[in-house]
Amino acid sequence: MLGNFTYCNPTKLFFGKGALQKIRPELKKYGRQVVLVYGGGSIKKNGIYDRVIQCLKDAGKDVAEISGVMPNPTIEKLREGIAIARSHKADFILAVGGGSCCDFAKALAVSIHYEGDPWEKYCLKFAEPSCPIVPVGCVLTMVGTGSEMNSGAVITNPEQKLKIGHVFKSEEVMPRFSVLDPAYTLTLPHYQMVSGIYDIMNHICEQYFSGNDDNTSDYLAEGLMRNVIHAGRIASREPRNYEARSNLMWDAAWALNTLIAKGKTTDWMVHMLGQAVGALTDAAHGMTLAAVSLPYYRYILPYGLTKFKRFAIHVWEIDPKGRTDQETAEAGLQAMEDWMRSLGLVMKLSDLGVTEAMIPQLVESTIILEGGYKVLDKEEIATIFRESL
């Protein structure tokens, strides 16, 4: 490890069957005025909503609701939520749902007491909060984003055709607690489940494909990737396999709680490409990543050949004997593609509604980062989008 770093993760996790009941004493630590954030209403059909409401009632909370948080939460929805939270004089925010609800809750937490435009400050300027931050808790019903254990929030501006994530530096933005009950994820449609699985995998890849030093973080990443691959295969074949789903839930939390990024650089260009697609199409996040990742990795492979070879051997168990380093690395990416196809992931942007005519807009919406093996220019970004069609 060559990098210097400070690491702190204050989020308390309650993991396993019946974990929701553990939040009762936690709720007593926060004020009476609670804002409950959730999505399209599936939690009312599967009974999770009733159980959460009962916990809040038992804790003597006065609850206001922000429902209808969409998979790619918009700035308009955030502004609507700010008005509700201010009117309710929110002391605490409880998000119940997937990563989008958790992201929305954190964006709401830093915006309630801020009088300016949250999009301008947090999404365009990446500024830190200069106001009190309302504490957040999460009850997870879908895995993938890792938002339950980090300080990130992704918001979409449909009018500007931008989808931007901000990882806040303040520990106060991180959820104070998160409930991770794998049973809550068992009824997800297959499409959403595998989208989340690939989101987990790509979070790890974004932190793995960078740097050339020997560091502990990459060894941790390899172990997580191997488990995502193994558990992903089982879950795709047996969606109600509790053990596989619990492993994926744990993988997701550790994939993006910043631990495996410590002491090294990180890439995140696949996310920049995928978020540009998401802003334009409103497609599922994990599917946008799946559609652009292999063309991107094949493009940068020559610049990070040593790591891609290691990826092939350590993660995909490719035998390097009789192969050049290039051939070994390419075999690893082919193994990854075979796994992705076996899960039923979207492999082409055209399947998400992207056309050749959209590429100029996608290029303009893509934020260029410099942490990976190759800093792309706009022409290269256009090339990768075309190869993803």
mmCIF file of C-alpha atoms in Angstrom:
data_model
loop_
_atom_site.group_PDB
_atom_site.id
_atom_site.type_symbol
_atom_site.label_atom_id
_atom_site.label_comp_id
_atom_site.label_asym_id
_atom_site.label_seq_id
_atom_site.Cartn_x
_atom_site.Cartn_y
_atom_site.Cartn_z
ATOM 1 C CA MET A 1 0.000 0.000 0.000
ATOM 2 C CA LEU A 2 1.501 3.312 -1.067
ATOM 3 C CA GLY A 3 -1.381 5.677 -0.338
ATOM 4 C CA ASN A 4 -2.168 7.497 2.905
ATOM 5 C CA PHE A 5 -5.750 7.666 4.096
ATOM 6 C CA THR A 6 -8.210 8.120 6.937
ATOM 7 C CA TYR A 7 -11.086 5.678 7.200
ATOM 8 C CA CYS A 8 -14.254 5.984 9.237
ATOM 9 C CA ASN A 9 -17.637 4.424 8.586
ATOM 10 C CA PRO A 10 -20.192 5.359 11.257
ATOM 11 C CA THR A 11 -23.166 3.458 9.785
ATOM 12 C CA LYS A 12 -24.551 0.800 12.136
ATOM 13 C CA LEU A 13 -25.867 -2.241 10.255
ATOM 14 C CA PHE A 14 -28.622 -4.596 11.379
ATOM 15 C CA PHE A 15 -28.304 -7.691 9.194
ATOM 16 C CA GLY A 16 -30.447 -10.800 8.809
ATOM 17 C CA LYS A 17 -34.002 -12.052 9.189
ATOM 18 C CA GLY A 18 -36.115 -9.875 11.442
ATOM 19 C CA ALA A 19 -33.461 -7.152 11.572
ATOM 20 C CA LEU A 20 -36.111 -4.419 11.370
ATOM 21 C CA GLN A 21 -37.049 -5.009 14.987
ATOM 22 C CA LYS A 22 -33.553 -3.930 16.039
ATOM 23 C CA ILE A 23 -34.245 -0.297 15.084
ATOM 24 C CA ARG A 24 -36.746 0.311 17.877
ATOM 25 C CA PRO A 25 -34.129 1.463 20.424
ATOM 26 C CA GLU A 26 -32.267 3.333 17.651
ATOM 27 C CA LEU A 27 -35.317 5.435 16.818
ATOM 28 C CA LYS A 28 -35.404 6.777 20.365
ATOM 29 C CA LYS A 29 -32.149 8.646 19.682
ATOM 30 C CA TYR A 30 -33.834 10.991 17.209
ATOM 31 C CA GLY A 31 -36.606 13.570 17.277
ATOM 32 C CA ARG A 32 -40.317 12.934 16.962
ATOM 33 C CA GLN A 33 -40.844 14.340 13.457
ATOM 34 C CA VAL A 34 -39.978 11.611 10.945
ATOM 35 C CA VAL A 35 -40.190 11.746 7.158
ATOM 36 C CA LEU A 36 -40.711 8.321 5.563
ATOM 37 C CA VAL A 37 -39.304 8.038 2.016
ATOM 38 C CA TYR A 38 -40.289 5.214 -0.317
ATOM 39 C CA GLY A 39 -40.916 4.379 -3.953
ATOM 40 C CA GLY A 40 -43.807 3.165 -6.042
ATOM 41 C CA GLY A 41 -45.776 1.279 -3.418
ATOM 42 C CA SER A 42 -44.426 -2.289 -3.564
ATOM 43 C CA ILE A 43 -43.610 -2.073 0.153
ATOM 44 C CA LYS A 44 -47.340 -1.734 0.816
ATOM 45 C CA LYS A 45 -48.072 -4.921 -1.135
ATOM 46 C CA ASN A 46 -45.421 -7.044 0.563
ATOM 47 C CA GLY A 47 -46.143 -5.854 4.103
ATOM 48 C CA ILE A 48 -42.854 -4.028 4.766
ATOM 49 C CA TYR A 49 -44.624 -0.653 4.946
ATOM 50 C CA ASP A 50 -46.939 -1.849 7.732
ATOM 51 C CA ARG A 51 -44.051 -3.238 9.749
ATOM 52 C CA VAL A 52 -42.060 -0.014 9.408
ATOM 53 C CA ILE A 53 -45.060 2.140 10.340
ATOM 54 C CA GLN A 54 -45.648 -0.001 13.418
ATOM 55 C CA CYS A 55 -42.040 0.487 14.522
ATOM 56 C CA LEU A 56 -42.400 4.250 14.093
ATOM 57 C CA LYS A 57 -45.711 4.329 15.979
ATOM 58 C CA ASP A 58 -44.291 2.253 18.811
ATOM 59 C CA ALA A 59 -41.463 4.799 19.059
ATOM 60 C CA GLY A 60 -43.998 7.640 19.296
ATOM 61 C CA LYS A 61 -43.046 9.239 15.993
ATOM 62 C CA ASP A 62 -45.133 11.719 14.013
ATOM 63 C CA VAL A 63 -44.747 10.593 10.389
ATOM 64 C CA ALA A 64 -44.993 12.457 7.083
ATOM 65 C CA GLU A 65 -44.518 10.539 3.834
ATOM 66 C CA ILE A 66 -42.695 11.181 0.572
ATOM 67 C CA SER A 67 -43.815 8.429 -1.780
ATOM 68 C CA GLY A 68 -43.185 7.820 -5.455
ATOM 69 C CA VAL A 69 -39.403 8.198 -5.412
ATOM 70 C CA MET A 70 -38.403 6.928 -8.841
ATOM 71 C CA PRO A 71 -35.460 4.663 -9.799
ATOM 72 C CA ASN A 72 -33.505 7.702 -11.032
ATOM 73 C CA PRO A 73 -34.695 10.354 -8.551
ATOM 74 C CA THR A 74 -35.070 13.765 -10.145
ATOM 75 C CA ILE A 75 -34.297 17.248 -8.916
ATOM 76 C CA GLU A 76 -38.011 18.056 -9.238
ATOM 77 C CA LYS A 77 -38.849 15.198 -6.871
ATOM 78 C CA LEU A 78 -36.150 16.395 -4.486
ATOM 79 C CA ARG A 79 -37.632 19.891 -4.425
ATOM 80 C CA GLU A 80 -41.047 18.393 -3.717
ATOM 81 C CA GLY A 81 -39.537 16.392 -0.860
ATOM 82 C CA ILE A 82 -37.801 19.443 0.580
ATOM 83 C CA ALA A 83 -41.140 21.254 0.816
ATOM 84 C CA ILE A 84 -42.757 18.301 2.629
ATOM 85 C CA ALA A 85 -39.827 17.861 5.030
ATOM 86 C CA ARG A 86 -39.698 21.559 5.876
ATOM 87 C CA SER A 87 -43.436 21.684 6.502
ATOM 88 C CA HIS A 88 -43.116 18.673 8.811
ATOM 89 C CA LYS A 89 -40.068 20.164 10.578
ATOM 90 C CA ALA A 90 -38.216 16.895 9.988
ATOM 91 C CA ASP A 91 -35.951 15.571 12.740
ATOM 92 C CA PHE A 92 -35.149 12.296 10.986
ATOM 93 C CA ILE A 93 -35.514 10.710 7.532
ATOM 94 C CA LEU A 94 -36.176 6.999 7.099
ATOM 95 C CA ALA A 95 -35.740 5.609 3.571
ATOM 96 C CA VAL A 96 -37.423 2.296 2.775
ATOM 97 C CA GLY A 97 -36.536 0.845 -0.613
ATOM 98 C CA GLY A 98 -33.549 0.443 -2.895
ATOM 99 C CA GLY A 99 -30.564 2.635 -3.529
ATOM 100 C CA SER A 100 -32.584 5.360 -5.196
ATOM 101 C CA CYS A 101 -34.619 5.922 -2.035
ATOM 102 C CA CYS A 102 -31.442 5.940 0.061
ATOM 103 C CA ASP A 103 -29.765 8.390 -2.343
ATOM 104 C CA PHE A 104 -32.851 10.602 -2.314
ATOM 105 C CA ALA A 105 -32.950 10.602 1.490
ATOM 106 C CA LYS A 106 -29.320 11.745 1.736
ATOM 107 C CA ALA A 107 -29.847 14.464 -0.884
ATOM 108 C CA LEU A 108 -32.897 15.554 1.100
ATOM 109 C CA ALA A 109 -30.924 15.514 4.357
ATOM 110 C CA VAL A 110 -28.415 18.105 3.111
ATOM 111 C CA SER A 111 -31.061 20.270 1.428
ATOM 112 C CA ILE A 112 -33.809 20.767 4.016
ATOM 113 C CA HIS A 113 -32.004 23.596 5.811
ATOM 114 C CA TYR A 114 -30.269 24.985 2.721
ATOM 115 C CA GLU A 115 -31.997 28.001 1.207
ATOM 116 C CA GLY A 116 -30.288 27.902 -2.201
ATOM 117 C CA ASP A 117 -30.630 25.552 -5.156
ATOM 118 C CA PRO A 118 -29.461 22.033 -4.195
ATOM 119 C CA TRP A 119 -28.796 21.089 -7.824
ATOM 120 C CA GLU A 120 -26.477 24.042 -8.323
ATOM 121 C CA LYS A 121 -24.622 23.529 -5.051
ATOM 122 C CA TYR A 122 -24.353 19.766 -4.657
ATOM 123 C CA CYS A 123 -24.588 18.386 -8.205
ATOM 124 C CA LEU A 124 -22.852 21.041 -10.276
ATOM 125 C CA LYS A 125 -20.411 22.588 -7.802
ATOM 126 C CA PHE A 126 -19.912 19.473 -5.612
ATOM 127 C CA ALA A 127 -19.942 21.753 -2.562
ATOM 128 C CA GLU A 128 -20.225 20.431 0.975
ATOM 129 C CA PRO A 129 -23.231 21.230 3.201
ATOM 130 C CA SER A 130 -23.011 24.537 5.048
ATOM 131 C CA CYS A 131 -26.204 23.930 7.036
ATOM 132 C CA PRO A 132 -27.500 21.424 9.579
ATOM 133 C CA ILE A 133 -27.846 17.898 8.146
ATOM 134 C CA VAL A 134 -30.941 15.876 9.058
ATOM 135 C CA PRO A 135 -29.976 12.309 10.104
ATOM 136 C CA VAL A 136 -30.972 9.412 7.848
ATOM 137 C CA GLY A 137 -31.756 5.742 8.357
ATOM 138 C CA CYS A 138 -32.332 3.102 5.672
ATOM 139 C CA VAL A 139 -34.383 -0.081 5.374
ATOM 140 C CA LEU A 140 -33.096 -1.834 2.272
ATOM 141 C CA THR A 141 -35.380 -3.776 -0.094
ATOM 142 C CA MET A 142 -33.078 -4.046 -3.126
ATOM 143 C CA VAL A 143 -29.315 -4.493 -3.259
ATOM 144 C CA GLY A 144 -26.773 -3.031 -5.650
ATOM 145 C CA THR A 145 -25.960 0.585 -4.973
ATOM 146 C CA GLY A 146 -24.305 0.311 -1.559
ATOM 147 C CA SER A 147 -26.044 3.568 -0.691
ATOM 148 C CA GLU A 148 -26.998 2.085 2.665
ATOM 149 C CA MET A 149 -23.407 2.444 3.905
ATOM 150 C CA ASN A 150 -21.927 5.477 2.169
ATOM 151 C CA SER A 151 -22.365 9.232 1.790
ATOM 152 C CA GLY A 152 -23.197 9.302 -1.925
ATOM 153 C CA ALA A 153 -26.338 10.607 -3.592
ATOM 154 C CA VAL A 154 -27.182 10.540 -7.316
ATOM 155 C CA ILE A 155 -29.788 12.949 -8.702
ATOM 156 C CA THR A 156 -31.048 13.359 -12.279
ATOM 157 C CA ASN A 157 -31.968 16.604 -14.021
ATOM 158 C CA PRO A 158 -34.149 15.545 -17.007
ATOM 159 C CA GLU A 159 -34.277 19.078 -18.371
ATOM 160 C CA GLN A 160 -30.478 19.344 -18.526
ATOM 161 C CA LYS A 161 -30.151 15.636 -19.410
ATOM 162 C CA LEU A 162 -27.650 15.139 -16.597
ATOM 163 C CA LYS A 163 -27.374 12.465 -13.925
ATOM 164 C CA ILE A 164 -24.782 13.403 -11.315
ATOM 165 C CA GLY A 165 -23.563 11.752 -8.157
ATOM 166 C CA HIS A 166 -21.948 13.533 -5.235
ATOM 167 C CA VAL A 167 -20.040 11.644 -2.551
ATOM 168 C CA PHE A 168 -20.167 13.976 0.428
ATOM 169 C CA LYS A 169 -17.149 14.208 2.706
ATOM 170 C CA SER A 170 -19.197 14.782 5.837
ATOM 171 C CA GLU A 171 -19.771 11.673 7.939
ATOM 172 C CA GLU A 172 -23.091 13.207 8.991
ATOM 173 C CA VAL A 173 -24.525 12.448 5.543
ATOM 174 C CA MET A 174 -23.990 8.717 5.978
ATOM 175 C CA PRO A 175 -26.968 6.718 7.257
ATOM 176 C CA ARG A 176 -26.911 6.466 11.038
ATOM 177 C CA PHE A 177 -28.196 2.914 10.673
ATOM 178 C CA SER A 178 -29.318 0.570 7.915
ATOM 179 C CA VAL A 179 -31.506 -2.522 8.055
ATOM 180 C CA LEU A 180 -30.315 -5.313 5.752
ATOM 181 C CA ASP A 181 -32.835 -8.170 5.767
ATOM 182 C CA PRO A 182 -32.182 -10.407 2.734
ATOM 183 C CA ALA A 183 -35.757 -11.708 2.944
ATOM 184 C CA TYR A 184 -36.955 -8.272 1.830
ATOM 185 C CA THR A 185 -35.208 -8.757 -1.527
ATOM 186 C CA LEU A 186 -36.565 -12.190 -2.450
ATOM 187 C CA THR A 187 -39.604 -11.004 -4.399
ATOM 188 C CA LEU A 188 -37.750 -8.615 -6.722
ATOM 189 C CA PRO A 189 -38.316 -9.232 -10.450
ATOM 190 C CA HIS A 190 -35.396 -10.994 -12.121
ATOM 191 C CA TYR A 191 -34.544 -7.931 -14.235
ATOM 192 C CA GLN A 192 -34.133 -5.717 -11.181
ATOM 193 C CA MET A 193 -32.245 -8.375 -9.264
ATOM 194 C CA VAL A 194 -29.592 -8.946 -11.959
ATOM 195 C CA SER A 195 -29.338 -5.218 -12.597
ATOM 196 C CA GLY A 196 -28.399 -4.857 -8.932
ATOM 197 C CA ILE A 197 -25.949 -7.753 -9.133
ATOM 198 C CA TYR A 198 -24.064 -6.087 -11.946
ATOM 199 C CA ASP A 199 -24.122 -2.761 -10.124
ATOM 200 C CA ILE A 200 -22.300 -4.480 -7.243
ATOM 201 C CA MET A 201 -19.774 -6.052 -9.590
ATOM 202 C CA ASN A 202 -19.064 -2.820 -11.394
ATOM 203 C CA HIS A 203 -18.631 -0.848 -8.185
ATOM 204 C CA ILE A 204 -15.805 -3.206 -7.331
ATOM 205 C CA CYS A 205 -14.324 -3.030 -10.839
ATOM 206 C CA GLU A 206 -14.330 0.774 -10.743
ATOM 207 C CA GLN A 207 -12.058 0.679 -7.708
ATOM 208 C CA TYR A 208 -9.983 -2.272 -8.908
ATOM 209 C CA PHE A 209 -8.980 -1.165 -12.413
ATOM 210 C CA SER A 210 -6.572 1.561 -11.387
ATOM 211 C CA GLY A 211 -3.119 1.796 -9.901
ATOM 212 C CA ASN A 212 -0.175 -0.589 -10.263
ATOM 213 C CA ASP A 213 1.089 -1.025 -6.714
ATOM 214 C CA ASP A 214 0.567 -4.096 -4.552
ATOM 215 C CA ASN A 215 -2.180 -3.149 -2.118
ATOM 216 C CA THR A 216 -4.535 -4.911 0.253
ATOM 217 C CA SER A 217 -7.556 -3.158 -1.250
ATOM 218 C CA ASP A 218 -7.206 -5.066 -4.540
ATOM 219 C CA TYR A 219 -7.030 -8.409 -2.734
ATOM 220 C CA LEU A 220 -10.225 -7.560 -0.873
ATOM 221 C CA ALA A 221 -11.826 -6.538 -4.163
ATOM 222 C CA GLU A 222 -10.926 -9.868 -5.769
ATOM 223 C CA GLY A 223 -12.557 -11.805 -2.952
ATOM 224 C CA LEU A 224 -15.727 -9.747 -3.221
ATOM 225 C CA MET A 225 -15.856 -10.181 -7.002
ATOM 226 C CA ARG A 226 -15.487 -13.947 -6.728
ATOM 227 C CA ASN A 227 -18.384 -14.072 -4.314
ATOM 228 C CA VAL A 228 -20.590 -11.819 -6.470
ATOM 229 C CA ILE A 229 -19.931 -14.105 -9.443
ATOM 230 C CA HIS A 230 -20.692 -17.254 -7.446
ATOM 231 C CA ALA A 231 -23.742 -15.923 -5.594
ATOM 232 C CA GLY A 232 -24.987 -14.170 -8.722
ATOM 233 C CA ARG A 233 -25.097 -17.442 -10.638
ATOM 234 C CA ILE A 234 -27.064 -19.128 -7.857
ATOM 235 C CA ALA A 235 -29.479 -16.221 -7.383
ATOM 236 C CA SER A 236 -30.171 -15.989 -11.108
ATOM 237 C CA ARG A 237 -30.986 -19.687 -11.188
ATOM 238 C CA GLU A 238 -32.734 -19.796 -7.780
ATOM 239 C CA PRO A 239 -34.063 -16.294 -7.021
ATOM 240 C CA ARG A 240 -35.406 -17.295 -3.611
ATOM 241 C CA ASN A 241 -32.132 -18.829 -2.418
ATOM 242 C CA TYR A 242 -31.702 -16.950 0.856
ATOM 243 C CA GLU A 243 -28.010 -17.722 1.276
ATOM 244 C CA ALA A 244 -27.105 -16.399 -2.176
ATOM 245 C CA ARG A 245 -29.221 -13.293 -1.713
ATOM 246 C CA SER A 246 -27.736 -12.630 1.730
ATOM 247 C CA ASN A 247 -24.202 -12.900 0.328
ATOM 248 C CA LEU A 248 -25.074 -10.438 -2.431
ATOM 249 C CA MET A 249 -26.562 -8.036 0.111
ATOM 250 C CA TRP A 250 -23.355 -8.147 2.156
ATOM 251 C CA ASP A 251 -21.213 -7.844 -0.981
ATOM 252 C CA ALA A 252 -23.131 -4.726 -2.015
ATOM 253 C CA ALA A 253 -22.503 -2.963 1.281
ATOM 254 C CA TRP A 254 -18.767 -3.667 1.231
ATOM 255 C CA ALA A 255 -18.411 -2.934 -2.471
ATOM 256 C CA LEU A 256 -19.125 0.755 -1.928
ATOM 257 C CA ASN A 257 -18.526 1.687 1.688
ATOM 258 C CA THR A 258 -15.151 3.081 0.463
ATOM 259 C CA LEU A 259 -13.035 0.384 2.174
ATOM 260 C CA ILE A 260 -11.651 -1.154 -1.034
ATOM 261 C CA ALA A 261 -10.808 2.297 -2.421
ATOM 262 C CA LYS A 262 -8.403 3.084 0.377
ATOM 263 C CA GLY A 263 -4.735 3.529 -0.430
ATOM 264 C CA LYS A 264 -5.213 3.662 -4.200
ATOM 265 C CA THR A 265 -6.682 5.583 -7.103
ATOM 266 C CA THR A 266 -10.078 4.671 -8.592
ATOM 267 C CA ASP A 267 -11.569 4.883 -12.064
ATOM 268 C CA TRP A 268 -15.407 5.390 -12.216
ATOM 269 C CA MET A 269 -15.555 6.063 -15.970
ATOM 270 C CA VAL A 270 -18.026 3.230 -16.557
ATOM 271 C CA HIS A 271 -20.366 5.026 -14.171
ATOM 272 C CA MET A 272 -19.864 8.315 -15.976
ATOM 273 C CA LEU A 273 -20.754 6.639 -19.283
ATOM 274 C CA GLY A 274 -23.681 4.768 -17.752
ATOM 275 C CA GLN A 275 -25.060 7.814 -15.965
ATOM 276 C CA ALA A 276 -25.084 9.765 -19.211
ATOM 277 C CA VAL A 277 -27.202 6.972 -20.695
ATOM 278 C CA GLY A 278 -29.467 6.908 -17.650
ATOM 279 C CA ALA A 279 -30.101 10.641 -17.824
ATOM 280 C CA LEU A 280 -31.183 10.346 -21.450
ATOM 281 C CA THR A 281 -33.167 7.090 -21.306
ATOM 282 C CA ASP A 282 -34.173 6.635 -17.636
ATOM 283 C CA ALA A 283 -32.946 3.044 -17.981
ATOM 284 C CA ALA A 284 -32.114 0.871 -14.967
ATOM 285 C CA HIS A 285 -28.712 1.903 -13.632
ATOM 286 C CA GLY A 286 -27.148 -1.561 -13.573
ATOM 287 C CA MET A 287 -28.222 -2.213 -17.146
ATOM 288 C CA THR A 288 -26.620 1.001 -18.409
ATOM 289 C CA LEU A 289 -23.379 -0.102 -16.753
ATOM 290 C CA ALA A 290 -23.616 -3.574 -18.277
ATOM 291 C CA ALA A 291 -24.107 -2.165 -21.775
ATOM 292 C CA VAL A 292 -21.038 0.108 -21.742
ATOM 293 C CA SER A 293 -18.554 -1.663 -19.481
ATOM 294 C CA LEU A 294 -17.046 -4.306 -21.776
ATOM 295 C CA PRO A 295 -16.441 -1.919 -24.692
ATOM 296 C CA TYR A 296 -14.787 0.439 -22.203
ATOM 297 C CA TYR A 297 -12.635 -2.249 -20.594
ATOM 298 C CA ARG A 298 -11.542 -3.642 -23.951
ATOM 299 C CA TYR A 299 -10.589 -0.130 -25.005
ATOM 300 C CA ILE A 300 -8.423 0.587 -21.937
ATOM 301 C CA LEU A 301 -7.024 -2.955 -21.598
ATOM 302 C CA PRO A 302 -3.683 -2.146 -23.310
ATOM 303 C CA TYR A 303 -3.073 0.662 -20.813
ATOM 304 C CA GLY A 304 -3.756 -1.532 -17.767
ATOM 305 C CA LEU A 305 -2.663 -4.891 -19.121
ATOM 306 C CA THR A 306 -0.995 -6.079 -15.908
ATOM 307 C CA LYS A 307 -4.165 -5.575 -13.847
ATOM 308 C CA PHE A 308 -6.447 -7.080 -16.497
ATOM 309 C CA LYS A 309 -4.208 -10.155 -16.625
ATOM 310 C CA ARG A 310 -4.367 -10.398 -12.836
ATOM 311 C CA PHE A 311 -8.173 -10.004 -13.014
ATOM 312 C CA ALA A 312 -8.364 -12.923 -15.440
ATOM 313 C CA ILE A 313 -6.237 -15.215 -13.280
ATOM 314 C CA HIS A 314 -7.359 -14.276 -9.754
ATOM 315 C CA VAL A 315 -11.059 -13.638 -10.394
ATOM 316 C CA TRP A 316 -11.969 -15.807 -13.401
ATOM 317 C CA GLU A 317 -9.368 -18.576 -12.892
ATOM 318 C CA ILE A 318 -8.005 -18.269 -16.415
ATOM 319 C CA ASP A 319 -4.918 -20.451 -16.940
ATOM 320 C CA PRO A 320 -2.168 -18.231 -18.403
ATOM 321 C CA LYS A 321 -0.138 -21.209 -19.617
ATOM 322 C CA GLY A 322 0.397 -21.006 -23.377
ATOM 323 C CA ARG A 323 -1.176 -17.539 -23.544
ATOM 324 C CA THR A 324 0.390 -14.134 -23.945
ATOM 325 C CA ASP A 325 -0.457 -11.515 -21.333
ATOM 326 C CA GLN A 326 -2.852 -9.930 -23.848
ATOM 327 C CA GLU A 327 -4.569 -13.238 -24.559
ATOM 328 C CA THR A 328 -4.918 -13.983 -20.844
ATOM 329 C CA ALA A 329 -6.435 -10.563 -20.168
ATOM 330 C CA GLU A 330 -8.833 -10.897 -23.092
ATOM 331 C CA ALA A 331 -9.904 -14.348 -21.890
ATOM 332 C CA GLY A 332 -10.780 -12.801 -18.545
ATOM 333 C CA LEU A 333 -13.048 -10.232 -20.166
ATOM 334 C CA GLN A 334 -14.626 -12.968 -22.281
ATOM 335 C CA ALA A 335 -15.353 -14.958 -19.118
ATOM 336 C CA MET A 336 -16.931 -11.843 -17.643
ATOM 337 C CA GLU A 337 -19.062 -11.395 -20.762
ATOM 338 C CA ASP A 338 -20.203 -15.034 -20.607
ATOM 339 C CA TRP A 339 -21.219 -14.565 -16.958
ATOM 340 C CA MET A 340 -23.082 -11.363 -17.747
ATOM 341 C CA ARG A 341 -24.995 -13.020 -20.581
ATOM 342 C CA SER A 342 -25.876 -15.976 -18.356
ATOM 343 C CA LEU A 343 -27.516 -13.561 -15.908
ATOM 344 C CA GLY A 344 -29.598 -11.999 -18.672
ATOM 345 C CA LEU A 345 -28.046 -8.533 -18.503
ATOM 346 C CA VAL A 346 -28.535 -5.965 -21.235
ATOM 347 C CA MET A 347 -25.404 -6.048 -23.372
ATOM 348 C CA LYS A 348 -26.189 -3.363 -25.943
ATOM 349 C CA LEU A 349 -27.232 0.261 -25.611
ATOM 350 C CA SER A 350 -29.638 -0.177 -28.497
ATOM 351 C CA ASP A 351 -31.660 -2.497 -26.250
ATOM 352 C CA LEU A 352 -32.078 0.481 -23.892
ATOM 353 C CA GLY A 353 -33.366 2.712 -26.677
ATOM 354 C CA VAL A 354 -30.097 4.436 -27.543
ATOM 355 C CA THR A 355 -29.543 5.331 -31.193
ATOM 356 C CA GLU A 356 -26.566 6.633 -33.166
ATOM 357 C CA ALA A 357 -28.212 10.047 -33.243
ATOM 358 C CA MET A 358 -28.046 10.257 -29.426
ATOM 359 C CA ILE A 359 -24.276 9.804 -29.219
ATOM 360 C CA PRO A 360 -23.335 13.526 -29.439
ATOM 361 C CA GLN A 361 -25.661 14.278 -26.501
ATOM 362 C CA LEU A 362 -24.271 11.322 -24.536
ATOM 363 C CA VAL A 363 -20.718 12.521 -25.114
ATOM 364 C CA GLU A 364 -21.567 16.018 -23.890
ATOM 365 C CA SER A 365 -23.253 14.588 -20.771
ATOM 366 C CA THR A 366 -20.318 12.364 -19.836
ATOM 367 C CA ILE A 367 -18.048 13.683 -17.099
ATOM 368 C CA ILE A 368 -14.398 12.829 -17.800
ATOM 369 C CA LEU A 369 -12.425 11.498 -14.823
ATOM 370 C CA GLU A 370 -8.697 10.904 -14.535
ATOM 371 C CA GLY A 371 -8.256 8.077 -12.036
ATOM 372 C CA GLY A 372 -8.144 5.107 -14.411
ATOM 373 C CA TYR A 373 -5.596 3.701 -16.808
ATOM 374 C CA LYS A 374 -6.547 6.007 -19.688
ATOM 375 C CA VAL A 375 -7.962 9.535 -19.603
ATOM 376 C CA LEU A 376 -10.483 9.579 -22.423
ATOM 377 C CA ASP A 377 -11.134 12.438 -24.782
ATOM 378 C CA LYS A 378 -14.543 13.123 -26.314
ATOM 379 C CA GLU A 379 -13.719 11.313 -29.536
ATOM 380 C CA GLU A 380 -12.784 8.180 -27.576
ATOM 381 C CA ILE A 381 -15.968 8.433 -25.543
ATOM 382 C CA ALA A 382 -17.977 8.595 -28.759
ATOM 383 C CA THR A 383 -16.120 5.523 -30.020
ATOM 384 C CA ILE A 384 -16.963 3.556 -26.877
ATOM 385 C CA PHE A 385 -20.634 4.535 -27.106
ATOM 386 C CA ARG A 386 -20.720 3.397 -30.740
ATOM 387 C CA GLU A 387 -19.111 0.081 -29.835
ATOM 388 C CA SER A 388 -21.750 -0.302 -27.110
ATOM 389 C CA LEU A 389 -24.655 -0.007 -29.547
#
